[in-house]
Amino acid sequence: MIPTPPTGREGLVLLGYAGAFLLAHRAAAFWGGSSYYSLWFPAAGLRLALLWRGGARLTLAVAAIEIVMQVFNGVVQPAGDWPIQIVGVARPVLAYGLTVAGVRWATERGQNSLVTPPMPFGLAAVLAPIAAALFALPSAFLQPAITHVDGLRQIIASLTAFAVGDLLGVLLLAPPLLWLEDVVAGRASFQRPRLRHAVEAVAVLAVSIGMVVALSSIGLGLPATPVLLGTAWIGLRFGRAAAWGAIVLVALVVLPHTSGVMPIDERLSLHLSLAAVVVVGYLAGSFAEAEARARVDIARRDRMLFQAERLKTLRAMSVAVIHEISQPLSTLAIEARHLAEITVNAGDEIAASAVLIERKADALSVLVRRLRRFGGRAVDEPSLLPVNALIDIVLGLAAPEAKSARVALIVGPIDPDLVVLGQEIELAQALVNVLRNAIQASQTRDIHVGIDQDAQDVIISVANPCADAAPYAGMGVGTLVARAIVEAHNGRLTREERAGHHIVRLTLPLAGDRK
């Protein structure tokens, strides 16, 4: 984690965090009892929400703020062993920052279901409190005078309370804080739950709590299993938001009951049960949302496969049509050339018309030969493809649409040695789709096509001066097909807004013998 100075907006957020942390830390005293660690620590939720949204680079700034606030709270005493106290305050913040950085790193490089949102945040929410408790383990053994615990049993109980308190604070406060920030930033919107879904969730939760009350009335204690199963049902059925609502209702029943004077073992038992409900409910909701996202991705891939089948069908039809017209068109071109030769001295108007016919016939013949070569290549057999030849094919296919839209296609210099290994028809289709989107959005302004080399990749960029282009999700099947084709060639398709231009980049690996 390399610290960087926070921006002006981040400075205001950190200032707000200072006040919120002070209030949350003082509120946690109601669940501390005689223990050094609180059994419900809402400040942990504020901390993780800030680091998750702002990034691990804010760790040192957050640690500094918490140290200052703990001076106001009296936790850090300047007259005592203040260096050790400062380390004790900063240690959990560093644990949270390292956890967030580790989860982010694993998410960027992972390929399994754990990297599918919202699972990364769920992992961070569970792992951060555990990491903070483990970071506190040395001081619990070496500095019992500070932690007020002595003996292995008390140390284990206190660190368990530490982890449980942080976990409850994180999962009860961090999700709604992040959701509210998304709503304010326009990345999310409030969706009213359906009435029948709300009725079902409330009924399930009421039955679950009723079972706990019934079992307690006959002397079986306060078993958490009914509420745990009810919360899991709600999460699996309706997602994270519903699961969080159920968790909050359960917490509103448990937390007031455990505040104030209460035996530490009884409070710890109830909070462990509440933590189990929170974790199971949140993970069940996260799983349901991940499954919903997977269904959307599968449906999108089905649409792309359908589009690919259509392209193959159209290719087969075009090959047949080209084959049928190529021979008579060649004959027409020969006759047009002969007509131009015999009408050279037949008058300016007749000669000009004959030359025009010859030129158009030759152009059509060249186009048909190119299409025949393009369509006749085996789709499933990649081959060495010069990038300049690919660009020529694509420009020939996109030029009529560009001309109709009064758009100029400006192509930068191309290194003739750049060669990729791929399927010509599919790569051409991907580039045509990107160019077509650019033409439709360019509003009669020029489109620039650039070809650059970056290490062992070739980058084909399509830039148009329409900075307010539609987002990726709304660009239609054409872009989805282009992305799928590029990724199938071990490349990537990216979008960027720069200097008033909307830029789409297709990055493809160069062929092995040309790197």
mmCIF file of N, CA and C in Angstrom, residues 72-188:
data_model
loop_
_atom_site.group_PDB
_atom_site.id
_atom_site.type_symbol
_atom_site.label_atom_id
_atom_site.label_comp_id
_atom_site.label_asym_id
_atom_site.label_seq_id
_atom_site.Cartn_x
_atom_site.Cartn_y
_atom_site.Cartn_z
ATOM 1 N N PHE A 72 -9.183 11.968 22.158
ATOM 2 C CA PHE A 72 -10.370 12.633 22.701
ATOM 3 C C PHE A 72 -11.176 11.685 23.585
ATOM 4 N N ASN A 73 -11.232 10.411 23.218
ATOM 5 C CA ASN A 73 -11.991 9.440 23.998
ATOM 6 C C ASN A 73 -11.277 9.028 25.280
ATOM 7 N N GLY A 74 -9.997 9.349 25.393
ATOM 8 C CA GLY A 74 -9.247 8.959 26.567
ATOM 9 C C GLY A 74 -8.617 7.590 26.480
ATOM 10 N N VAL A 75 -8.733 6.918 25.325
ATOM 11 C CA VAL A 75 -8.118 5.605 25.166
ATOM 12 C C VAL A 75 -6.605 5.735 25.120
ATOM 13 N N VAL A 76 -6.102 6.775 24.410
ATOM 14 C CA VAL A 76 -4.667 7.052 24.349
ATOM 15 C C VAL A 76 -4.354 8.109 25.397
ATOM 16 N N GLN A 77 -3.537 7.749 26.377
ATOM 17 C CA GLN A 77 -3.159 8.652 27.463
ATOM 18 C C GLN A 77 -1.728 9.157 27.237
ATOM 19 N N PRO A 78 -1.572 10.453 26.984
ATOM 20 C CA PRO A 78 -0.209 10.969 26.732
ATOM 21 C C PRO A 78 0.747 10.711 27.880
ATOM 22 N N ALA A 79 0.221 10.595 29.108
ATOM 23 C CA ALA A 79 1.104 10.406 30.256
ATOM 24 C C ALA A 79 1.518 8.952 30.434
ATOM 25 N N GLY A 80 0.838 8.027 29.768
ATOM 26 C CA GLY A 80 1.156 6.622 29.944
ATOM 27 C C GLY A 80 2.079 6.106 28.861
ATOM 28 N N ASP A 81 1.935 4.813 28.576
ATOM 29 C CA ASP A 81 2.733 4.202 27.505
ATOM 30 C C ASP A 81 2.075 4.523 26.161
ATOM 31 N N TRP A 82 2.124 5.796 25.796
ATOM 32 C CA TRP A 82 1.374 6.236 24.615
ATOM 33 C C TRP A 82 1.878 5.626 23.306
ATOM 34 N N PRO A 83 3.185 5.315 23.114
ATOM 35 C CA PRO A 83 3.560 4.650 21.853
ATOM 36 C C PRO A 83 2.880 3.295 21.693
ATOM 37 N N ILE A 84 2.808 2.541 22.784
ATOM 38 C CA ILE A 84 2.163 1.229 22.715
ATOM 39 C C ILE A 84 0.667 1.398 22.470
ATOM 40 N N GLN A 85 0.083 2.420 23.086
ATOM 41 C CA GLN A 85 -1.340 2.670 22.903
ATOM 42 C C GLN A 85 -1.648 3.076 21.463
ATOM 43 N N ILE A 86 -0.788 3.886 20.879
ATOM 44 C CA ILE A 86 -0.989 4.298 19.484
ATOM 45 C C ILE A 86 -0.904 3.097 18.550
ATOM 46 N N VAL A 87 0.067 2.218 18.807
ATOM 47 C CA VAL A 87 0.175 0.999 17.997
ATOM 48 C C VAL A 87 -1.088 0.171 18.125
ATOM 49 N N GLY A 88 -1.630 0.090 19.339
ATOM 50 C CA GLY A 88 -2.849 -0.672 19.548
ATOM 51 C C GLY A 88 -4.035 -0.100 18.803
ATOM 52 N N VAL A 89 -4.098 1.233 18.666
ATOM 53 C CA VAL A 89 -5.193 1.858 17.924
ATOM 54 C C VAL A 89 -5.004 1.672 16.421
ATOM 55 N N ALA A 90 -3.761 1.808 15.943
ATOM 56 C CA ALA A 90 -3.508 1.729 14.500
ATOM 57 C C ALA A 90 -3.533 0.304 13.971
ATOM 58 N N ARG A 91 -3.279 -0.675 14.847
ATOM 59 C CA ARG A 91 -3.142 -2.055 14.399
ATOM 60 C C ARG A 91 -4.381 -2.589 13.681
ATOM 61 N N PRO A 92 -5.601 -2.450 14.224
ATOM 62 C CA PRO A 92 -6.765 -2.964 13.482
ATOM 63 C C PRO A 92 -7.007 -2.244 12.163
ATOM 64 N N VAL A 93 -6.671 -0.948 12.110
ATOM 65 C CA VAL A 93 -6.829 -0.224 10.843
ATOM 66 C C VAL A 93 -5.911 -0.807 9.781
ATOM 67 N N LEU A 94 -4.664 -1.103 10.162
ATOM 68 C CA LEU A 94 -3.732 -1.715 9.216
ATOM 69 C C LEU A 94 -4.221 -3.096 8.791
ATOM 70 N N ALA A 95 -4.807 -3.847 9.725
ATOM 71 C CA ALA A 95 -5.354 -5.164 9.377
ATOM 72 C C ALA A 95 -6.478 -5.032 8.356
ATOM 73 N N TYR A 96 -7.346 -4.046 8.543
ATOM 74 C CA TYR A 96 -8.436 -3.821 7.593
ATOM 75 C C TYR A 96 -7.890 -3.396 6.232
ATOM 76 N N GLY A 97 -6.909 -2.491 6.239
ATOM 77 C CA GLY A 97 -6.349 -2.040 4.965
ATOM 78 C C GLY A 97 -5.684 -3.164 4.198
ATOM 79 N N LEU A 98 -4.914 -3.997 4.898
ATOM 80 C CA LEU A 98 -4.267 -5.129 4.237
ATOM 81 C C LEU A 98 -5.294 -6.123 3.715
ATOM 82 N N THR A 99 -6.368 -6.337 4.458
ATOM 83 C CA THR A 99 -7.415 -7.259 4.000
ATOM 84 C C THR A 99 -8.088 -6.735 2.740
ATOM 85 N N VAL A 100 -8.433 -5.457 2.736
ATOM 86 C CA VAL A 100 -9.064 -4.868 1.553
ATOM 87 C C VAL A 100 -8.123 -4.957 0.352
ATOM 88 N N ALA A 101 -6.841 -4.630 0.555
ATOM 89 C CA ALA A 101 -5.879 -4.707 -0.552
ATOM 90 C C ALA A 101 -5.743 -6.137 -1.048
ATOM 91 N N GLY A 102 -5.690 -7.104 -0.125
ATOM 92 C CA GLY A 102 -5.556 -8.504 -0.534
ATOM 93 C C GLY A 102 -6.757 -9.014 -1.291
ATOM 94 N N VAL A 103 -7.960 -8.673 -0.830
ATOM 95 C CA VAL A 103 -9.173 -9.121 -1.523
ATOM 96 C C VAL A 103 -9.267 -8.476 -2.897
ATOM 97 N N ARG A 104 -8.930 -7.181 -2.982
ATOM 98 C CA ARG A 104 -8.944 -6.505 -4.285
ATOM 99 C C ARG A 104 -7.949 -7.162 -5.239
ATOM 100 N N TRP A 105 -6.760 -7.453 -4.735
ATOM 101 C CA TRP A 105 -5.738 -8.086 -5.580
ATOM 102 C C TRP A 105 -6.202 -9.447 -6.058
ATOM 103 N N ALA A 106 -6.752 -10.257 -5.153
ATOM 104 C CA ALA A 106 -7.228 -11.587 -5.533
ATOM 105 C C ALA A 106 -8.392 -11.504 -6.506
ATOM 106 N N THR A 107 -9.249 -10.500 -6.340
ATOM 107 C CA THR A 107 -10.399 -10.340 -7.238
ATOM 108 C C THR A 107 -9.951 -10.023 -8.649
ATOM 109 N N GLU A 108 -8.943 -9.169 -8.784
ATOM 110 C CA GLU A 108 -8.471 -8.774 -10.108
ATOM 111 C C GLU A 108 -7.803 -9.922 -10.853
ATOM 112 N N ARG A 109 -7.277 -10.900 -10.115
ATOM 113 C CA ARG A 109 -6.521 -11.982 -10.752
ATOM 114 C C ARG A 109 -7.222 -13.327 -10.679
ATOM 115 N N GLY A 110 -8.333 -13.415 -9.958
ATOM 116 C CA GLY A 110 -9.023 -14.682 -9.789
ATOM 117 C C GLY A 110 -9.970 -14.986 -10.927
ATOM 118 N N GLN A 111 -10.342 -16.265 -11.031
ATOM 119 C CA GLN A 111 -11.240 -16.702 -12.093
ATOM 120 C C GLN A 111 -12.382 -17.575 -11.559
ATOM 121 N N ASN A 112 -12.548 -17.675 -10.222
ATOM 122 C CA ASN A 112 -13.582 -18.539 -9.681
ATOM 123 C C ASN A 112 -14.773 -17.726 -9.213
ATOM 124 N N SER A 113 -15.759 -18.432 -8.619
ATOM 125 C CA SER A 113 -17.004 -17.783 -8.229
ATOM 126 C C SER A 113 -16.815 -16.788 -7.088
ATOM 127 N N LEU A 114 -15.710 -16.887 -6.339
ATOM 128 C CA LEU A 114 -15.495 -15.971 -5.228
ATOM 129 C C LEU A 114 -15.193 -14.552 -5.683
ATOM 130 N N VAL A 115 -14.854 -14.366 -6.950
ATOM 131 C CA VAL A 115 -14.553 -13.021 -7.443
ATOM 132 C C VAL A 115 -15.768 -12.392 -8.102
ATOM 133 N N THR A 116 -16.902 -13.083 -8.094
ATOM 134 C CA THR A 116 -18.121 -12.543 -8.682
ATOM 135 C C THR A 116 -18.817 -11.647 -7.668
ATOM 136 N N PRO A 117 -19.063 -10.372 -8.003
ATOM 137 C CA PRO A 117 -19.753 -9.497 -7.046
ATOM 138 C C PRO A 117 -21.112 -10.104 -6.667
ATOM 139 N N PRO A 118 -21.527 -9.959 -5.397
ATOM 140 C CA PRO A 118 -20.891 -9.184 -4.318
ATOM 141 C C PRO A 118 -20.013 -10.018 -3.401
ATOM 142 N N MET A 119 -19.520 -11.168 -3.850
ATOM 143 C CA MET A 119 -18.734 -12.042 -2.991
ATOM 144 C C MET A 119 -17.439 -11.401 -2.483
ATOM 145 N N PRO A 120 -16.696 -10.585 -3.271
ATOM 146 C CA PRO A 120 -15.474 -9.987 -2.732
ATOM 147 C C PRO A 120 -15.704 -9.163 -1.474
ATOM 148 N N PHE A 121 -16.767 -8.346 -1.469
ATOM 149 C CA PHE A 121 -17.046 -7.558 -0.267
ATOM 150 C C PHE A 121 -17.421 -8.469 0.897
ATOM 151 N N GLY A 122 -18.158 -9.541 0.628
ATOM 152 C CA GLY A 122 -18.496 -10.484 1.686
ATOM 153 C C GLY A 122 -17.247 -11.101 2.298
ATOM 154 N N LEU A 123 -16.275 -11.441 1.448
ATOM 155 C CA LEU A 123 -15.016 -11.978 1.962
ATOM 156 C C LEU A 123 -14.292 -10.953 2.826
ATOM 157 N N ALA A 124 -14.218 -9.717 2.357
ATOM 158 C CA ALA A 124 -13.542 -8.673 3.133
ATOM 159 C C ALA A 124 -14.254 -8.431 4.461
ATOM 160 N N ALA A 125 -15.588 -8.468 4.438
ATOM 161 C CA ALA A 125 -16.356 -8.213 5.653
ATOM 162 C C ALA A 125 -16.117 -9.288 6.707
ATOM 163 N N VAL A 126 -15.872 -10.508 6.299
ATOM 164 C CA VAL A 126 -15.632 -11.598 7.249
ATOM 165 C C VAL A 126 -14.149 -11.677 7.639
ATOM 166 N N LEU A 127 -13.260 -11.481 6.660
ATOM 167 C CA LEU A 127 -11.832 -11.652 6.924
ATOM 168 C C LEU A 127 -11.225 -10.482 7.697
ATOM 169 N N ALA A 128 -11.714 -9.260 7.492
ATOM 170 C CA ALA A 128 -11.122 -8.100 8.159
ATOM 171 C C ALA A 128 -11.225 -8.191 9.684
ATOM 172 N N PRO A 129 -12.393 -8.508 10.265
ATOM 173 C CA PRO A 129 -12.438 -8.644 11.729
ATOM 174 C C PRO A 129 -11.532 -9.765 12.250
ATOM 175 N N ILE A 130 -11.467 -10.869 11.518
ATOM 176 C CA ILE A 130 -10.588 -11.967 11.947
ATOM 177 C C ILE A 130 -9.135 -11.518 11.903
ATOM 178 N N ALA A 131 -8.742 -10.811 10.843
ATOM 179 C CA ALA A 131 -7.364 -10.317 10.744
ATOM 180 C C ALA A 131 -7.055 -9.339 11.865
ATOM 181 N N ALA A 132 -8.001 -8.462 12.196
ATOM 182 C CA ALA A 132 -7.772 -7.499 13.273
ATOM 183 C C ALA A 132 -7.580 -8.211 14.613
ATOM 184 N N ALA A 133 -8.380 -9.263 14.850
ATOM 185 C CA ALA A 133 -8.230 -10.024 16.092
ATOM 186 C C ALA A 133 -6.877 -10.733 16.146
ATOM 187 N N LEU A 134 -6.440 -11.287 15.016
ATOM 188 C CA LEU A 134 -5.131 -11.953 14.983
ATOM 189 C C LEU A 134 -4.001 -10.946 15.191
ATOM 190 N N PHE A 135 -4.152 -9.736 14.653
ATOM 191 C CA PHE A 135 -3.134 -8.707 14.852
ATOM 192 C C PHE A 135 -3.030 -8.317 16.325
ATOM 193 N N ALA A 136 -4.134 -8.456 17.067
ATOM 194 C CA ALA A 136 -4.134 -8.092 18.487
ATOM 195 C C ALA A 136 -3.615 -9.206 19.377
ATOM 196 N N LEU A 137 -3.355 -10.376 18.804
ATOM 197 C CA LEU A 137 -2.938 -11.529 19.611
ATOM 198 C C LEU A 137 -1.634 -11.280 20.380
ATOM 199 N N PRO A 138 -0.591 -10.700 19.769
ATOM 200 C CA PRO A 138 0.660 -10.494 20.535
ATOM 201 C C PRO A 138 0.472 -9.621 21.761
ATOM 202 N N SER A 139 -0.256 -8.496 21.605
ATOM 203 C CA SER A 139 -0.423 -7.611 22.759
ATOM 204 C C SER A 139 -1.280 -8.253 23.835
ATOM 205 N N ALA A 140 -2.229 -9.126 23.448
ATOM 206 C CA ALA A 140 -3.051 -9.808 24.444
ATOM 207 C C ALA A 140 -2.202 -10.702 25.330
ATOM 208 N N PHE A 141 -1.159 -11.306 24.774
ATOM 209 C CA PHE A 141 -0.274 -12.165 25.556
ATOM 210 C C PHE A 141 0.794 -11.361 26.307
ATOM 211 N N LEU A 142 1.333 -10.333 25.627
ATOM 212 C CA LEU A 142 2.499 -9.645 26.173
ATOM 213 C C LEU A 142 2.147 -8.440 27.038
ATOM 214 N N GLN A 143 0.924 -7.887 26.875
ATOM 215 C CA GLN A 143 0.567 -6.668 27.604
ATOM 216 C C GLN A 143 -0.790 -6.828 28.295
ATOM 217 N N PRO A 144 -0.906 -7.749 29.232
ATOM 218 C CA PRO A 144 -2.192 -7.947 29.913
ATOM 219 C C PRO A 144 -2.628 -6.738 30.725
ATOM 220 N N ALA A 145 -1.689 -5.880 31.125
ATOM 221 C CA ALA A 145 -2.063 -4.696 31.902
ATOM 222 C C ALA A 145 -2.895 -3.719 31.076
ATOM 223 N N ILE A 146 -2.693 -3.738 29.749
ATOM 224 C CA ILE A 146 -3.449 -2.837 28.883
ATOM 225 C C ILE A 146 -4.799 -3.443 28.512
ATOM 226 N N THR A 147 -4.796 -4.722 28.186
ATOM 227 C CA THR A 147 -6.034 -5.371 27.733
ATOM 228 C C THR A 147 -6.907 -5.835 28.894
ATOM 229 N N HIS A 148 -6.377 -5.834 30.126
ATOM 230 C CA HIS A 148 -7.125 -6.246 31.322
ATOM 231 C C HIS A 148 -7.571 -7.701 31.246
ATOM 232 N N VAL A 149 -6.850 -8.519 30.521
ATOM 233 C CA VAL A 149 -7.161 -9.942 30.459
ATOM 234 C C VAL A 149 -5.871 -10.706 30.723
ATOM 235 N N ASP A 150 -6.021 -11.827 31.400
ATOM 236 C CA ASP A 150 -4.848 -12.626 31.725
ATOM 237 C C ASP A 150 -5.263 -14.089 31.689
ATOM 238 N N GLY A 151 -4.357 -14.930 31.266
ATOM 239 C CA GLY A 151 -4.675 -16.342 31.153
ATOM 240 C C GLY A 151 -5.187 -16.674 29.757
ATOM 241 N N LEU A 152 -4.902 -17.877 29.318
ATOM 242 C CA LEU A 152 -5.246 -18.281 27.961
ATOM 243 C C LEU A 152 -6.748 -18.227 27.711
ATOM 244 N N ARG A 153 -7.533 -18.666 28.680
ATOM 245 C CA ARG A 153 -8.994 -18.695 28.489
ATOM 246 C C ARG A 153 -9.552 -17.289 28.316
ATOM 247 N N GLN A 154 -9.101 -16.350 29.161
ATOM 248 C CA GLN A 154 -9.599 -14.983 29.034
ATOM 249 C C GLN A 154 -9.128 -14.330 27.733
ATOM 250 N N ILE A 155 -7.902 -14.646 27.341
ATOM 251 C CA ILE A 155 -7.397 -14.073 26.085
ATOM 252 C C ILE A 155 -8.228 -14.551 24.902
ATOM 253 N N ILE A 156 -8.519 -15.852 24.854
ATOM 254 C CA ILE A 156 -9.319 -16.385 23.753
ATOM 255 C C ILE A 156 -10.713 -15.770 23.758
ATOM 256 N N ALA A 157 -11.316 -15.652 24.965
ATOM 257 C CA ALA A 157 -12.656 -15.057 25.047
ATOM 258 C C ALA A 157 -12.646 -13.602 24.595
ATOM 259 N N SER A 158 -11.605 -12.845 25.002
ATOM 260 C CA SER A 158 -11.544 -11.435 24.631
ATOM 261 C C SER A 158 -11.331 -11.256 23.131
ATOM 262 N N LEU A 159 -10.430 -12.053 22.530
ATOM 263 C CA LEU A 159 -10.199 -11.932 21.092
ATOM 264 C C LEU A 159 -11.409 -12.397 20.299
ATOM 265 N N THR A 160 -12.117 -13.399 20.820
ATOM 266 C CA THR A 160 -13.363 -13.806 20.170
ATOM 267 C C THR A 160 -14.377 -12.672 20.223
ATOM 268 N N ALA A 161 -14.455 -12.021 21.392
ATOM 269 C CA ALA A 161 -15.350 -10.865 21.499
ATOM 270 C C ALA A 161 -14.942 -9.760 20.530
ATOM 271 N N PHE A 162 -13.643 -9.557 20.397
ATOM 272 C CA PHE A 162 -13.124 -8.555 19.464
ATOM 273 C C PHE A 162 -13.599 -8.862 18.037
ATOM 274 N N ALA A 163 -13.370 -10.102 17.585
ATOM 275 C CA ALA A 163 -13.754 -10.471 16.216
ATOM 276 C C ALA A 163 -15.261 -10.398 16.015
ATOM 277 N N VAL A 164 -16.017 -10.885 17.001
ATOM 278 C CA VAL A 164 -17.483 -10.867 16.881
ATOM 279 C C VAL A 164 -18.001 -9.433 16.866
ATOM 280 N N GLY A 165 -17.463 -8.583 17.747
ATOM 281 C CA GLY A 165 -17.908 -7.194 17.776
ATOM 282 C C GLY A 165 -17.637 -6.470 16.470
ATOM 283 N N ASP A 166 -16.445 -6.671 15.906
ATOM 284 C CA ASP A 166 -16.129 -6.052 14.615
ATOM 285 C C ASP A 166 -17.004 -6.612 13.500
ATOM 286 N N LEU A 167 -17.205 -7.938 13.528
ATOM 287 C CA LEU A 167 -18.005 -8.564 12.476
ATOM 288 C C LEU A 167 -19.429 -8.023 12.478
ATOM 289 N N LEU A 168 -20.028 -7.903 13.669
ATOM 290 C CA LEU A 168 -21.384 -7.357 13.749
ATOM 291 C C LEU A 168 -21.411 -5.904 13.295
ATOM 292 N N GLY A 169 -20.410 -5.131 13.701
ATOM 293 C CA GLY A 169 -20.368 -3.736 13.271
ATOM 294 C C GLY A 169 -20.224 -3.596 11.769
ATOM 295 N N VAL A 170 -19.399 -4.465 11.162
ATOM 296 C CA VAL A 170 -19.169 -4.400 9.719
ATOM 297 C C VAL A 170 -20.426 -4.774 8.940
ATOM 298 N N LEU A 171 -21.020 -5.914 9.259
ATOM 299 C CA LEU A 171 -22.122 -6.407 8.440
ATOM 300 C C LEU A 171 -23.435 -5.681 8.701
ATOM 301 N N LEU A 172 -23.549 -5.001 9.843
ATOM 302 C CA LEU A 172 -24.773 -4.241 10.093
ATOM 303 C C LEU A 172 -24.718 -2.825 9.519
ATOM 304 N N LEU A 173 -23.506 -2.248 9.414
ATOM 305 C CA LEU A 173 -23.408 -0.847 8.983
ATOM 306 C C LEU A 173 -22.793 -0.660 7.608
ATOM 307 N N ALA A 174 -21.782 -1.456 7.247
ATOM 308 C CA ALA A 174 -21.084 -1.215 5.979
ATOM 309 C C ALA A 174 -21.986 -1.371 4.746
ATOM 310 N N PRO A 175 -22.797 -2.441 4.618
ATOM 311 C CA PRO A 175 -23.630 -2.567 3.407
ATOM 312 C C PRO A 175 -24.572 -1.388 3.162
ATOM 313 N N PRO A 176 -25.335 -0.924 4.189
ATOM 314 C CA PRO A 176 -26.213 0.227 3.879
ATOM 315 C C PRO A 176 -25.440 1.499 3.581
ATOM 316 N N LEU A 177 -24.277 1.694 4.228
ATOM 317 C CA LEU A 177 -23.484 2.891 3.934
ATOM 318 C C LEU A 177 -22.996 2.888 2.485
ATOM 319 N N LEU A 178 -22.507 1.742 2.014
ATOM 320 C CA LEU A 178 -22.049 1.650 0.628
ATOM 321 C C LEU A 178 -23.213 1.812 -0.348
ATOM 322 N N TRP A 179 -24.367 1.258 0.012
ATOM 323 C CA TRP A 179 -25.534 1.395 -0.861
ATOM 324 C C TRP A 179 -25.981 2.851 -0.946
ATOM 325 N N LEU A 180 -26.001 3.548 0.198
ATOM 326 C CA LEU A 180 -26.386 4.964 0.180
ATOM 327 C C LEU A 180 -25.411 5.788 -0.659
ATOM 328 N N GLU A 181 -24.119 5.473 -0.556
ATOM 329 C CA GLU A 181 -23.135 6.190 -1.374
ATOM 330 C C GLU A 181 -23.362 5.934 -2.853
ATOM 331 N N ASP A 182 -23.727 4.705 -3.212
ATOM 332 C CA ASP A 182 -24.026 4.386 -4.609
ATOM 333 C C ASP A 182 -25.265 5.143 -5.087
ATOM 334 N N VAL A 183 -26.271 5.265 -4.228
ATOM 335 C CA VAL A 183 -27.482 5.998 -4.599
ATOM 336 C C VAL A 183 -27.163 7.468 -4.834
ATOM 337 N N VAL A 184 -26.380 8.062 -3.936
ATOM 338 C CA VAL A 184 -26.011 9.476 -4.086
ATOM 339 C C VAL A 184 -25.191 9.689 -5.352
ATOM 340 N N ALA A 185 -24.302 8.736 -5.663
ATOM 341 C CA ALA A 185 -23.452 8.864 -6.854
ATOM 342 C C ALA A 185 -24.166 8.462 -8.136
ATOM 343 N N GLY A 186 -25.400 7.970 -8.039
ATOM 344 C CA GLY A 186 -26.146 7.584 -9.230
ATOM 345 C C GLY A 186 -25.826 6.207 -9.753
ATOM 346 N N ARG A 187 -25.072 5.391 -8.976
ATOM 347 C CA ARG A 187 -24.735 4.046 -9.413
ATOM 348 C C ARG A 187 -25.779 3.022 -9.011
ATOM 349 N N ALA A 188 -26.722 3.409 -8.168
ATOM 350 C CA ALA A 188 -27.768 2.494 -7.729
ATOM 351 C C ALA A 188 -29.042 3.294 -7.503
#
